Structure formats: structure tokens, C-alpha cells
Amino acid sequence: MMKLLCMGALSIASLYFSQNFPVSAIPENLKKNADAVIRKDFTTIQINRIDDIKYQYYTVTTVLNKDGDSDAQVFIPYEKGDNISDIKVNIYDESGKKVKSFSKSDFGDFANNNQGTFYSNNRVMALSYTPTQYPYTIEFSYQIGDENTIFLPDFVPFRSTNVSLEEAQMKIINKSGIELKTKTYPSAYNYTAVSETDNAGEKTYIYKNVPAIDNAFLLPQPVKILPKVSFALTKFNLEGKQGNIYSWSDFGSWYYNSILQPVSLSTPAIKTEVAALNLQGTTEEKVKKLYQYMQTKTRYIFVALGIGGWQPMLPDEVQKKGYGDCKGLTNYMKTLLDEAGIPSYYSVINSGSSPVSFDKDFPKMGGNHVILMIPTEKGNIWLENTSQQIAFNHLSYNTTDRNVLAIKKDGIELVETPVYTADQSKEKQVLKINLNEDNSISGEGNFSYTGIQYDNNLSLATMSPKERNETMKNLLDLLHFEKIEMKNFLNDRDNAVAKFDLDFKANNYSKNAGNSMIFRAVPIYANNVYKAEENRELPFELRQSFEDEYEINFTIPKNFKVDELPENVTLNSEFGTYKLSFIKNGDGVKVNRAIRINKGLYPKEKYNDYVSFRKKTINIDNSKILISKI
């Protein structure tokens, strides 16, 4: 049956390759907002046994302009031992005429290592093709066999913006006798829908005529807009380790016993290093001391070895070598806590700037990152183990506000990570500014950041003084700096606060008007451009809540007096609040500014209301103060 199926599949591929693909045949609605158009995307998956799965891929992509090149790259990711065959590539010009063909011998074979990868079984076959004109079309097909049946891909129309789709089809032929679970997640915004047929054990899913998602301002990730179909075998194989996934509990027990327990091994050296720390105090104090000790002696290097890249390095290896990836460093930290008698849980998560959680009702293998959870009477402690700089019990915006798979001996518990409120994600800015008669300003500032704003400034911790000065000069480019110097940078890893001071001088800040000078009330603010959209098609996402508090103290020249101050302003909206107030303060002016933004996924109908709110805040930030000579 396998030979017959493969022969049939090859004949279908041959039929596809007898076609041509003129660009003129693409419907106009699929060209709108598109850099590339997926003409065909056909995948056939045949599951033969618990440890035998075959994939056949056939894609045709038309690239309309240079920005679409990345959506038509020809490559095959694989691991050593995978069986790859029947590789074919054709290139067509705008009229659909074939201009070039490639085969397996034209591909390069490389280690598939991201930056920072040290050890990996991952490889990639890739074809280098430089287009000579646009548009062009790439037709690509291949087959690959695998023994790992735990990773069944989701079926989505596409995964990035500015790509449209004519037709996609996924067919799953299950010959294994193992139950195949499926779940369809409709588009929350009716962007498109999937059709489904089930014929004698062959499930077929189809998308047709899906327009491109334009990369609009504040757009949610496509995964939150598009439909998808998920698949999971109730019994599976991963590098010879077989298990079942009828429930999260079943899967968690397998994960604990097959993935974690074999590498959850302490050593006399690890026992000694924990004992040498002489841990005392509360659970939180002990965890903090262990965590910050671990940070000082390890660094992050990606290691994609061990049961398909999912099993951590042994703690002994991390302890001796001083490096590991998220899996290895988390497992090492867990072992240190075990030696201290403190329970903790290895936790798998979907890391990304827009939160994505696991479905509690549809268990399947997933996630792209690992962190550690330590339950205490006061609440959970969360540890990000890949950074030498990040604060204790602080998760970045890439891992907050979603759930994790906390791996326990008796199964998996889905646990929510923290959500930072606006009060917890705060910038505090105190400026003392001298206005000079030559229209320049000189001043000093104190800055502090917490929550997600701490994350945004954490990169400063590894910079040289020169790099920090250049970073601030570029970041605060509203001012025309003659000089800028950052001093006293502090990464408070106990409390998740970043602090620093600035000394600066900037030219052309004020303008002369006869015997008067006019200057902006707020020197430093985010000067983003907000544009209304009359035909906004999709919702918008404010991904994080935050709050900025500014205190600005202006000292004016001695021979000047304050003539006019703007009115105090307060704005309230569902998206946040804004306040700006002014006080005459002896020989100067004190300005207080506060803005709070509320995170959320908002309907498209409210987009222009948000734009209006932000335009008002920027206009008010540009309020002018008038001083005149005495």
C-alpha cells in the first residue's frame, strides 16, 4: 500500500508540474496588499504506524516584488535520519513560461543553527536563487519520512502579513489504527473559513481565496486573526519514546518520566555548591540567592540535542561547562532547588510579543521556550533562566499574560503567568532644565523603569558607556543634543528596576519672539505618528499596559518672567488617561505629565477613536510656555 500511495502521490506531483502559472490568472483581490501570492499549497500526511509518518509537500508561490522574496525561499528543514526524496523546483516568468529547473543536487546542506546555537541535530537543505525580474513564480515539491509522530503541523492559510492564498489543502491519511484528534478554530473576525471532508479515514481540509493581511499599525499577530486546524495522535513516538496524549494528565506523566526524569540527576559537586551557599531565611530569599548564583556562573547557548531537541542537558554538564539553553539552564536551576529542598516545576510556554496560550481542552505537543515556577504560600515565583541580567522573579513581556504547561509527576497543570498592570510597568522621569538665552537647554535627569519598561531598558546593562550615550541620543532624537552622558546606570536585580541619570545639553530648544521666548512644555516624549484609517479591516492590539510619570522643572533666565502658561488638561478614554499640569515655581515652571495606556484587543470600529486620543496627547505634549524679558 505504501508503494502504491507513493506512486500515486508522484503521479499527482507530475500532473501539477505539467501546469504553468501566469501572473495574469491571479484574481485582483489577492494582489491587494500582497508581496507574494501562494497559488497552491498542498500537503499530504500519511500516518502508517506509531513511528512511521510520511509528508508530501507541493507549493507554488508567485513573488510580486522584492519584499516577497522571503515568502518564497526554497528550503527543507530536517534532522539526521529523515528520508528526503523527489525534490523538484521550477521557476516561471510573469507569463507562466518555465525559465529554470533545479533538483536535489542544486541544494546546499547546512547546519540549521540560529545565532547562539552550539550543538544541534537540526539541518536544512536550501536552494540559493537570485531573481532577475519581478514577478516570478517558484514551484517546489518534495517528500520526507520521519519516525517522530508527536509533531503534526497546524493547518493555517499563511503565517505572515502581505501574503495571500489562492488554494491550500491538507490531507491526512491515517493507516495506523491510532485515534487522530482534530480541532478547528474559526477566525474570530470571519476573515476566512476552512472546509472539511472525511472520506473513509481520509480527512481533507481546504482554504480558498484568502486575501493578504496588510501589515497595519497595531495589528495583532496573524495567528489571532486567521482560522486554524490542529491535529494530535492519541499515541505517538518521539525518538523511540512512545506515549499517549488522551489528556494533559497523560501527556504530562509521559513528559515527566520520559523527558525530564532521565536527566534530573544531581551530583556530589552540585550538592556541595548548594551547601556552600549556606541558604537561610524565607523560601523567597533562598530561591533568590540560588537564582542569582546560577546567573553569575552560566550563559545561554542553544543546544538542540536529546530526544528531538526537547530533552535538557544533564545538570552536571551545565554545572561543569557553564552554559546551556532554556531547557538545560532551567533543569540545572531546578536541580539546585531540589538540593535545597524547594519544589519547582519545569514549565513549557509559547514565548512571543503577543500572548498565545495552550488550549486546556486540546492537549498536544507545543511551546517554544521553558521557564521555572516555584509555588510558595505568597504565590508563584517565576524564573527566566536564560538571562544573566534579568531580575529575580521577573518575566519579560514575551512570557507574561499566558499559560504554561507545568510538568508534574502526576501530569500537567496549566498555570497562568503574571500580568503587569500599568502601575507595575512605569517610567518615572524627573528633569531639571536650565533655559539659556541662546535657545539651548542644559539639564540633568533621573530615570527609572519597572515592569515591561524595565525589559525595554535591560539591554543597557550590557552596553559600554559610549554605546549607552549613543543609544540615548538616538532614542531621544526630539532634542538636538550637543552632548549627552548617561551616568550611574543600575540594574536592580532584586526589585526589577532599571535606573540611570542623564546630563545633557541640547540646542535650538526655544524660539525667540521679539522680547519673548517660547518653548515646549514636555522636552522628552514619544513622537509617534498616528494616522486614521477610514477603512480599517481588522482589530488593533495594545499589547501592554504602562504608565509614564514626568516631573519637569524649568529654570528660566534671571532677566525673564513667566508670561503665559497653558491650561491644565485631563483626558479620559477607554484606552487610557492623560494629565498635564503647570505650576509657577519661584524663578521657573514645574510641569507634571502622566499618561496611562490600557492593554487590550480592540475592535476595528474603535481604531480611529484611539488615534484621536493619541493625537490629542501629542498635541498637548507640544503645549508652549511663553516667557518675556523683564
XYZ file of C-alpha atoms in Angstrom:
630
model
C 0.000 0.000 0.000
C 2.853 2.401 0.797
C 4.424 1.869 -2.614
C 1.088 2.348 -4.314
C 0.399 5.514 -2.345
C 3.805 6.991 -3.120
C 3.425 6.174 -6.801
C 0.046 7.857 -6.758
C 1.472 10.869 -4.983
C 4.267 11.124 -7.507
C 1.839 10.989 -10.388
C -0.160 13.805 -8.790
C 3.017 15.848 -8.422
C 3.824 15.188 -12.059
C 0.363 16.415 -13.014
C 0.915 19.599 -11.018
C 4.249 20.164 -12.688
C 2.640 19.989 -16.126
C 0.847 23.276 -15.396
C 2.044 26.831 -15.836
C 1.182 29.801 -13.696
C 0.733 33.149 -15.478
C 0.516 36.074 -13.108
C -2.474 37.352 -15.080
C -4.510 34.433 -13.693
C -4.254 35.708 -10.117
C -7.533 37.330 -9.005
C -7.188 41.055 -8.398
C -8.416 40.813 -4.806
C -5.452 38.548 -3.986
C -2.961 41.095 -5.303
C -4.180 43.789 -2.918
C -1.693 44.348 -0.070
C 0.273 41.286 -1.252
C 4.023 40.985 -1.805
C 3.559 37.296 -2.605
C 0.647 35.039 -3.577
C 0.557 31.373 -2.602
C -1.012 29.816 -5.686
C -1.013 26.235 -4.388
C -0.078 24.794 -1.008
C -0.866 21.084 -0.874
C 0.275 18.816 1.949
C -0.431 15.102 2.222
C 0.355 13.360 5.508
C 0.193 9.570 5.741
C 0.441 8.038 9.209
C 1.439 4.396 8.821
C 2.433 3.382 12.336
C 3.155 4.970 15.678
C 6.719 5.530 14.458
C 6.257 5.977 10.710
C 4.861 9.116 9.078
C 5.286 10.432 5.528
C 4.826 14.016 4.312
C 4.445 15.221 0.739
C 4.655 18.962 0.115
C 3.781 20.849 -3.048
C 3.783 24.657 -3.193
C 3.558 27.294 -5.903
C 4.310 30.877 -4.871
C 4.282 33.968 -7.062
C 6.513 36.787 -5.841
C 5.151 40.155 -6.927
C 8.005 42.345 -5.691
C 11.295 42.237 -3.817
C 9.589 42.349 -0.418
C 8.028 38.971 -1.204
C 11.322 37.115 -1.752
C 11.437 35.888 1.850
C 7.994 34.269 1.433
C 9.234 32.058 -1.403
C 12.505 30.762 -0.004
C 13.176 27.156 -1.001
C 14.438 25.099 1.922
C 13.805 21.781 3.688
C 14.411 21.613 7.452
C 15.203 18.112 8.660
C 17.064 16.035 11.214
C 19.688 13.405 10.599
C 17.951 10.153 9.710
C 14.993 11.748 7.900
C 14.403 10.358 4.418
C 14.048 13.163 1.837
C 13.192 12.393 -1.784
C 11.641 13.678 -5.022
C 12.858 17.252 -4.731
C 11.764 19.379 -7.686
C 11.895 23.115 -8.264
C 10.760 25.104 -11.322
C 10.939 28.855 -11.881
C 8.404 30.617 -14.126
C 8.340 34.135 -15.523
C 5.404 36.541 -15.495
C 3.700 34.857 -18.439
C 3.987 31.415 -16.829
C 6.829 30.242 -19.035
C 9.314 27.948 -17.304
C 12.752 29.585 -17.251
C 14.768 27.340 -14.918
C 14.641 23.978 -13.135
C 16.526 22.626 -10.140
C 16.930 19.246 -8.452
C 18.351 17.884 -5.203
C 21.938 18.260 -6.423
C 21.471 22.043 -6.622
C 20.692 22.340 -2.913
C 23.224 23.158 -0.237
C 23.122 21.238 3.046
C 23.783 23.231 6.206
C 23.532 23.048 9.968
C 20.197 24.691 10.823
C 21.556 26.751 13.673
C 20.222 30.070 14.809
C 22.667 32.600 16.199
C 23.937 31.312 19.526
C 23.355 27.638 18.685
C 26.174 25.422 19.898
C 25.009 21.837 19.435
C 22.175 20.758 17.142
C 20.947 17.828 15.096
C 18.867 20.241 13.039
C 19.872 20.666 9.421
C 18.464 22.408 6.378
C 18.714 21.838 2.651
C 18.435 25.184 0.894
C 18.406 26.442 -2.681
C 20.021 29.771 -3.453
C 18.127 31.605 -6.196
C 18.513 35.258 -7.162
C 15.613 36.543 -9.251
C 16.430 38.630 -12.310
C 12.982 40.158 -12.681
C 9.610 40.509 -10.945
C 7.101 38.989 -10.764
C 8.275 35.379 -10.841
C 6.846 32.056 -9.644
C 8.525 29.197 -7.773
C 7.078 25.680 -7.882
C 8.511 23.365 -5.246
C 7.805 19.822 -4.099
C 9.432 17.117 -2.011
C 8.680 14.135 0.225
C 10.071 13.381 3.666
C 9.679 10.490 6.090
C 10.007 10.661 9.866
C 9.764 8.336 12.853
C 8.502 11.091 15.156
C 4.708 11.302 15.143
C 4.277 13.754 18.022
C 4.581 16.866 15.839
C 1.622 17.209 13.498
C 1.591 20.708 11.962
C -1.373 23.045 12.325
C -3.177 23.928 9.095
C -3.353 27.707 8.578
C -3.694 29.723 5.352
C -0.373 31.523 5.891
C 1.728 32.783 8.790
C 2.757 36.326 7.857
C 1.299 39.589 6.637
C 1.233 40.764 3.000
C 0.797 37.223 1.669
C -2.400 35.971 0.036
C -3.587 32.473 -0.843
C -5.391 31.011 -3.851
C -5.741 27.453 -2.588
C -4.372 25.342 0.254
C -5.191 21.744 1.043
C -4.128 19.412 3.815
C -4.964 15.733 3.506
C -4.346 13.299 6.358
C -4.441 9.579 5.628
C -4.377 7.619 8.867
C -3.419 3.955 8.344
C -2.035 3.487 11.841
C -5.195 2.495 13.698
C -4.395 5.220 16.264
C -7.082 7.769 17.014
C -6.408 11.129 15.379
C -7.862 14.080 17.269
C -8.659 17.287 15.401
C -9.967 20.690 16.417
C -10.966 23.584 14.181
C -10.510 27.113 15.488
C -12.624 29.535 13.417
C -11.426 33.043 12.660
C -12.686 35.334 15.415
C -13.135 38.009 12.746
C -14.629 35.878 9.938
C -11.512 36.515 7.888
C -11.847 33.180 6.129
C -13.053 29.648 6.863
C -11.844 26.102 6.292
C -13.890 23.410 4.572
C -13.617 19.794 5.699
C -14.370 16.370 4.242
C -13.896 12.936 5.777
C -13.900 10.035 3.332
C -13.112 6.543 4.616
C -10.426 7.715 7.018
C -9.017 10.415 4.736
C -9.538 13.863 6.194
C -9.153 16.786 3.814
C -9.138 20.456 4.781
C -9.189 23.322 2.265
C -8.795 27.115 2.230
C -9.531 29.111 -0.916
C -9.119 32.737 -1.944
C -7.767 34.244 1.273
C -6.712 37.893 0.828
C -3.495 39.222 2.312
C -3.458 40.742 5.775
C -1.929 44.188 5.417
C 0.784 44.912 7.969
C -1.226 47.710 9.535
C -0.296 49.686 12.637
C -1.004 47.834 15.912
C -2.135 44.724 14.040
C -2.451 41.567 16.162
C -0.344 38.617 15.079
C -1.941 36.703 12.167
C -2.424 33.701 14.490
C -5.043 35.766 16.329
C -6.872 36.636 13.112
C -6.803 33.526 10.953
C -8.516 30.173 11.455
C -6.511 27.008 12.014
C -6.973 23.271 12.366
C -4.935 21.391 14.975
C -4.135 17.672 14.975
C -2.814 15.226 17.563
C -2.411 11.449 17.631
C -3.553 9.920 20.904
C -0.453 7.690 20.768
C 2.871 8.952 19.468
C 6.593 8.399 19.159
C 9.480 10.781 19.870
C 12.938 9.392 19.215
C 11.883 5.932 20.369
C 9.996 7.205 23.417
C 6.346 6.269 22.952
C 3.443 7.689 24.894
C -0.170 8.782 24.743
C -1.898 12.133 24.878
C -5.522 11.385 25.644
C -5.344 14.185 28.222
C -2.903 16.741 29.582
C -2.502 14.447 32.576
C -1.398 11.512 30.377
C 0.926 13.696 28.369
C 2.427 15.292 31.470
C 3.189 11.924 33.051
C 4.957 10.836 29.856
C 6.858 14.117 29.656
C 7.950 13.843 33.291
C 9.050 10.186 33.061
C 10.485 10.137 29.530
C 11.902 13.637 29.048
C 12.757 15.062 32.468
C 13.430 12.208 34.894
C 16.311 10.678 32.892
C 18.184 13.988 33.137
C 17.038 15.078 36.624
C 20.209 13.793 38.218
C 22.163 15.619 40.879
C 25.833 15.018 41.644
C 28.110 15.371 44.678
C 29.506 18.552 43.096
C 26.027 20.083 42.841
C 25.244 19.075 46.428
C 28.478 20.748 47.529
C 27.839 24.014 45.694
C 24.348 24.315 47.190
C 25.659 23.567 50.682
C 28.410 26.182 50.235
C 25.802 28.898 49.722
C 24.592 28.421 53.323
C 20.986 29.209 52.423
C 18.935 30.841 55.162
C 15.745 32.810 55.575
C 12.423 32.507 53.753
C 11.781 30.366 50.694
C 11.879 33.525 48.547
C 15.250 34.560 49.998
C 16.706 31.090 49.371
C 15.378 30.955 45.795
C 16.748 34.435 45.055
C 20.217 33.547 46.331
C 20.300 30.328 44.301
C 18.963 32.054 41.185
C 21.418 34.924 41.252
C 24.223 32.462 41.924
C 23.167 30.474 38.856
C 23.101 33.664 36.747
C 26.692 34.541 37.680
C 28.109 31.211 36.524
C 26.099 30.347 33.386
C 25.391 31.779 29.967
C 22.838 30.980 27.292
C 23.807 28.845 24.292
C 21.164 26.947 22.325
C 21.544 23.158 22.343
C 19.150 21.182 20.106
C 20.159 17.678 21.129
C 18.419 14.988 23.158
C 15.120 13.406 22.148
C 14.397 15.635 19.213
C 15.798 18.743 20.841
C 13.229 18.575 23.671
C 15.304 16.929 26.419
C 17.503 19.158 28.601
C 21.225 18.749 29.097
C 22.219 16.960 32.282
C 22.625 19.358 35.241
C 26.173 18.042 35.663
C 27.061 19.231 32.133
C 25.687 22.715 32.762
C 27.441 22.865 36.138
C 30.805 21.920 34.630
C 30.602 23.821 31.334
C 28.764 26.924 32.489
C 26.356 27.089 29.585
C 23.056 25.702 28.342
C 19.856 26.609 26.573
C 16.498 27.363 28.188
C 15.928 23.647 28.792
C 19.345 22.925 30.247
C 19.559 26.061 32.392
C 16.038 25.550 33.733
C 16.767 21.913 34.546
C 20.005 22.924 36.285
C 18.195 25.586 38.324
C 15.512 23.045 39.218
C 18.209 20.634 40.437
C 19.774 23.335 42.621
C 16.354 23.946 44.173
C 15.803 20.210 44.650
C 19.055 20.031 46.621
C 17.783 22.910 48.768
C 14.522 21.042 49.393
C 12.440 23.558 47.408
C 9.915 22.077 44.927
C 9.780 23.668 41.471
C 8.202 22.878 38.108
C 9.743 22.873 34.646
C 7.244 24.893 32.586
C 6.811 24.952 28.795
C 5.497 28.204 27.295
C 4.728 29.943 23.995
C 7.143 32.872 24.044
C 6.276 35.870 21.868
C 5.343 39.544 21.981
C 1.628 38.777 21.517
C 0.380 36.262 24.137
C -0.626 32.789 22.901
C -1.855 30.162 25.378
C -2.282 26.391 25.264
C -5.806 25.058 24.775
C -6.853 23.349 28.014
C -9.309 21.188 26.040
C -6.934 20.049 23.265
C -3.654 18.585 24.517
C -0.777 18.409 22.033
C 2.969 18.921 21.950
C 3.859 22.597 21.671
C 5.686 25.567 23.088
C 8.994 27.192 22.148
C 10.544 28.101 25.496
C 10.970 26.842 29.077
C 10.856 28.738 32.388
C 10.638 27.631 36.032
C 7.770 28.002 38.503
C 8.224 27.774 42.273
C 4.971 27.690 44.279
C 5.056 29.443 47.669
C 2.485 30.476 50.261
C 2.717 34.040 48.953
C 2.197 32.998 45.318
C 4.254 31.601 42.478
C 7.850 32.663 41.849
C 8.777 32.683 38.154
C 12.347 32.364 36.898
C 13.633 33.191 33.411
C 16.887 31.232 33.358
C 18.470 32.302 30.055
C 19.470 35.849 31.038
C 22.396 36.858 33.216
C 20.856 40.310 33.623
C 17.133 39.867 34.251
C 15.793 40.432 37.745
C 14.693 37.753 40.177
C 11.026 36.723 39.869
C 10.529 38.855 36.771
C 9.173 37.619 33.447
C 9.556 39.712 30.313
C 6.641 40.779 28.110
C 7.391 37.741 25.902
C 6.205 35.370 28.630
C 3.602 37.257 30.667
C -0.196 37.028 30.371
C -0.471 33.446 29.043
C -0.426 29.929 30.419
C 2.369 27.385 30.802
C 2.490 23.608 30.878
C 3.849 22.999 34.371
C 5.276 19.444 34.221
C 4.500 17.434 37.343
C 4.967 13.802 38.270
C 1.230 13.130 38.032
C 0.621 15.170 34.883
C 0.489 18.703 33.535
C -1.061 21.698 35.230
C -1.924 24.705 33.074
C -0.886 27.755 35.088
C -1.252 31.448 34.188
C 1.827 33.677 34.208
C 1.640 37.153 35.761
C 0.076 40.184 34.079
C 1.763 43.528 34.648
C -0.618 46.380 35.359
C 0.080 49.932 34.229
C 1.166 50.749 37.806
C 3.726 47.929 37.636
C 5.073 48.991 34.199
C 6.100 52.526 34.906
C 8.587 55.078 33.678
C 9.435 57.813 36.178
C 11.304 60.805 34.811
C 12.484 63.811 36.826
C 14.163 66.563 34.802
C 15.874 69.739 35.971
C 16.354 72.022 32.973
C 18.003 75.398 32.631
C 16.712 77.544 29.784
C 19.512 79.575 28.218
C 19.187 82.829 26.309
C 20.918 81.296 23.265
C 17.860 78.986 22.910
C 19.742 75.971 24.245
C 18.896 73.963 27.334
C 21.186 72.215 29.778
C 19.910 69.781 32.291
C 20.045 66.616 34.257
C 17.507 63.841 34.593
C 16.747 60.855 36.783
C 15.013 57.931 35.095
C 13.592 54.673 36.484
C 11.714 51.831 34.812
C 9.699 48.865 36.077
C 7.669 46.036 34.522
C 7.731 45.914 30.729
C 9.560 49.234 30.712
C 12.310 47.528 32.715
C 12.500 44.949 29.896
C 12.801 47.702 27.304
C 15.865 49.105 29.079
C 17.559 45.877 30.142
C 19.801 45.838 27.071
C 21.574 48.896 28.509
C 23.077 46.628 31.175
C 25.490 45.015 28.705
C 26.481 48.205 26.844
C 29.637 50.247 27.200
C 29.298 53.867 28.387
C 29.802 55.079 24.803
C 27.108 52.737 23.496
C 24.688 53.893 26.194
C 25.227 57.529 25.257
C 24.648 56.794 21.574
C 21.537 54.779 22.384
C 20.026 57.614 24.396
C 20.944 60.166 21.745
C 19.083 58.124 19.123
C 16.170 57.342 21.422
C 15.628 60.966 22.454
C 16.158 62.412 18.990
C 13.441 65.041 19.518
C 16.215 67.078 21.113
C 19.237 68.434 19.221
C 21.951 67.238 21.559
C 25.269 68.990 21.800
C 26.238 66.494 24.469
C 24.606 63.664 26.399
C 26.043 61.438 29.095
C 24.422 58.576 30.953
C 25.676 58.043 34.482
C 25.017 55.734 37.412
C 23.213 53.016 35.464
C 21.765 50.446 37.864
C 20.091 47.160 37.052
C 18.393 46.367 40.366
C 18.031 42.594 40.007
C 16.366 42.295 43.407
C 13.431 44.549 42.557
C 13.297 44.591 38.715
C 14.083 48.290 38.376
C 16.421 49.924 35.850
C 17.730 53.372 36.824
C 20.120 55.909 35.390
C 20.929 59.627 35.352
C 21.456 61.851 32.320
C 23.448 65.040 31.873
C 22.771 66.808 28.611
C 22.832 69.973 26.584
C 20.571 70.485 23.565
C 20.447 73.352 21.103
C 17.550 75.146 19.415
C 15.021 74.191 22.075
C 13.321 77.567 22.389
C 12.384 80.183 19.814
C 12.571 83.952 20.048
C 9.515 86.142 19.521
C 10.580 89.749 19.970
C 11.486 90.147 23.626
C 9.933 86.767 24.448
C 10.897 83.114 24.221
C 8.594 80.183 23.508
C 9.449 76.612 24.400
C 7.799 73.202 24.551
C 6.424 72.144 27.930
C 7.485 68.489 27.560
C 11.069 68.002 26.324
C 11.056 64.207 26.025
C 8.096 62.153 24.822
C 7.214 59.518 22.205
C 6.633 61.403 18.966
C 4.883 58.564 17.125
C 2.813 59.176 14.017
C -0.820 58.116 14.357
C -2.896 58.008 11.179
C -6.627 57.462 10.922
C -7.864 54.656 8.683
C -11.294 55.137 7.154
C -11.460 51.518 6.026
C -9.726 49.689 8.849
C -10.345 45.986 8.180
C -9.060 44.327 11.342
C -8.866 44.917 15.103
C -5.917 46.542 16.817
C -3.957 45.354 19.808
C -2.393 47.403 22.578
C -0.115 44.670 23.811
C 0.923 46.072 27.176
C -0.387 48.376 29.858
C 2.031 51.045 31.023
C 2.255 54.394 32.771
C 4.674 57.300 32.386
C 5.114 59.934 35.112
C 7.190 63.021 34.305
C 8.193 65.872 36.578
C 9.904 68.659 34.639
C 11.413 71.626 36.462
C 12.358 74.540 34.203
C 14.618 77.309 35.472
C 14.301 80.415 33.279
C 16.966 83.110 32.761
C 17.136 85.655 35.598
C 16.080 88.597 33.440
C 12.903 86.784 32.256
C 9.479 86.244 33.753
C 6.724 83.717 33.011
C 4.060 85.370 30.870
C 1.729 82.549 29.827
C 1.137 79.010 30.973
C -1.157 76.629 29.115
C -4.318 75.382 30.795
C -4.132 72.174 32.826
C -5.531 69.266 30.819
C -7.057 65.885 31.679
C -8.131 63.348 29.048
C -10.068 60.172 29.838
C -10.808 57.327 27.419
C -11.239 53.564 27.481
C -7.693 53.329 26.080
C -6.142 55.232 28.960
C -5.770 58.601 30.640
C -3.562 61.653 30.221
C -2.850 64.631 32.510
C -0.684 67.702 32.072
C -0.446 70.439 34.719
C 1.622 73.600 35.272
C 2.756 75.444 38.408
C 4.798 78.650 38.650
C 7.663 77.762 40.910
C 9.763 80.756 42.018
C 12.046 81.571 39.086
C 10.701 78.776 36.959
C 7.911 76.416 35.993
C 7.083 72.911 37.195
C 5.342 70.655 34.684
C 3.740 67.346 35.633
C 2.791 64.883 32.906
C 1.197 61.456 33.310
C -0.093 59.038 30.692
C -1.571 55.592 31.220
C -2.345 53.102 28.425
C -4.648 50.106 28.906
C -3.735 46.910 27.082
C -6.394 45.117 25.117
C -7.608 43.741 21.790
C -9.965 46.393 20.466
C -12.466 46.209 17.572
C -11.626 47.942 14.307
C -14.512 50.381 14.799
C -12.618 51.946 17.714
C -9.285 52.362 15.936
C -9.849 55.974 14.914
C -11.014 56.790 18.443
C -7.665 55.529 19.710
C -5.785 57.518 17.043
C -7.729 60.624 18.064
C -6.829 60.064 21.722
C -3.104 59.663 20.956
C -3.037 62.663 18.607
C -4.516 64.767 21.381
C -1.833 63.606 23.833
C 0.937 64.507 21.367
C -0.594 67.901 20.626
C -0.827 68.646 24.333
C 2.777 67.478 24.839
C 3.618 70.231 22.349
C 1.971 72.885 24.518
C 4.113 76.032 24.624
C 5.218 78.163 27.548
C 5.850 81.887 26.967
C 8.434 83.875 28.946
C 9.390 87.513 28.403
C 12.245 89.814 29.349
C 11.640 91.924 32.390
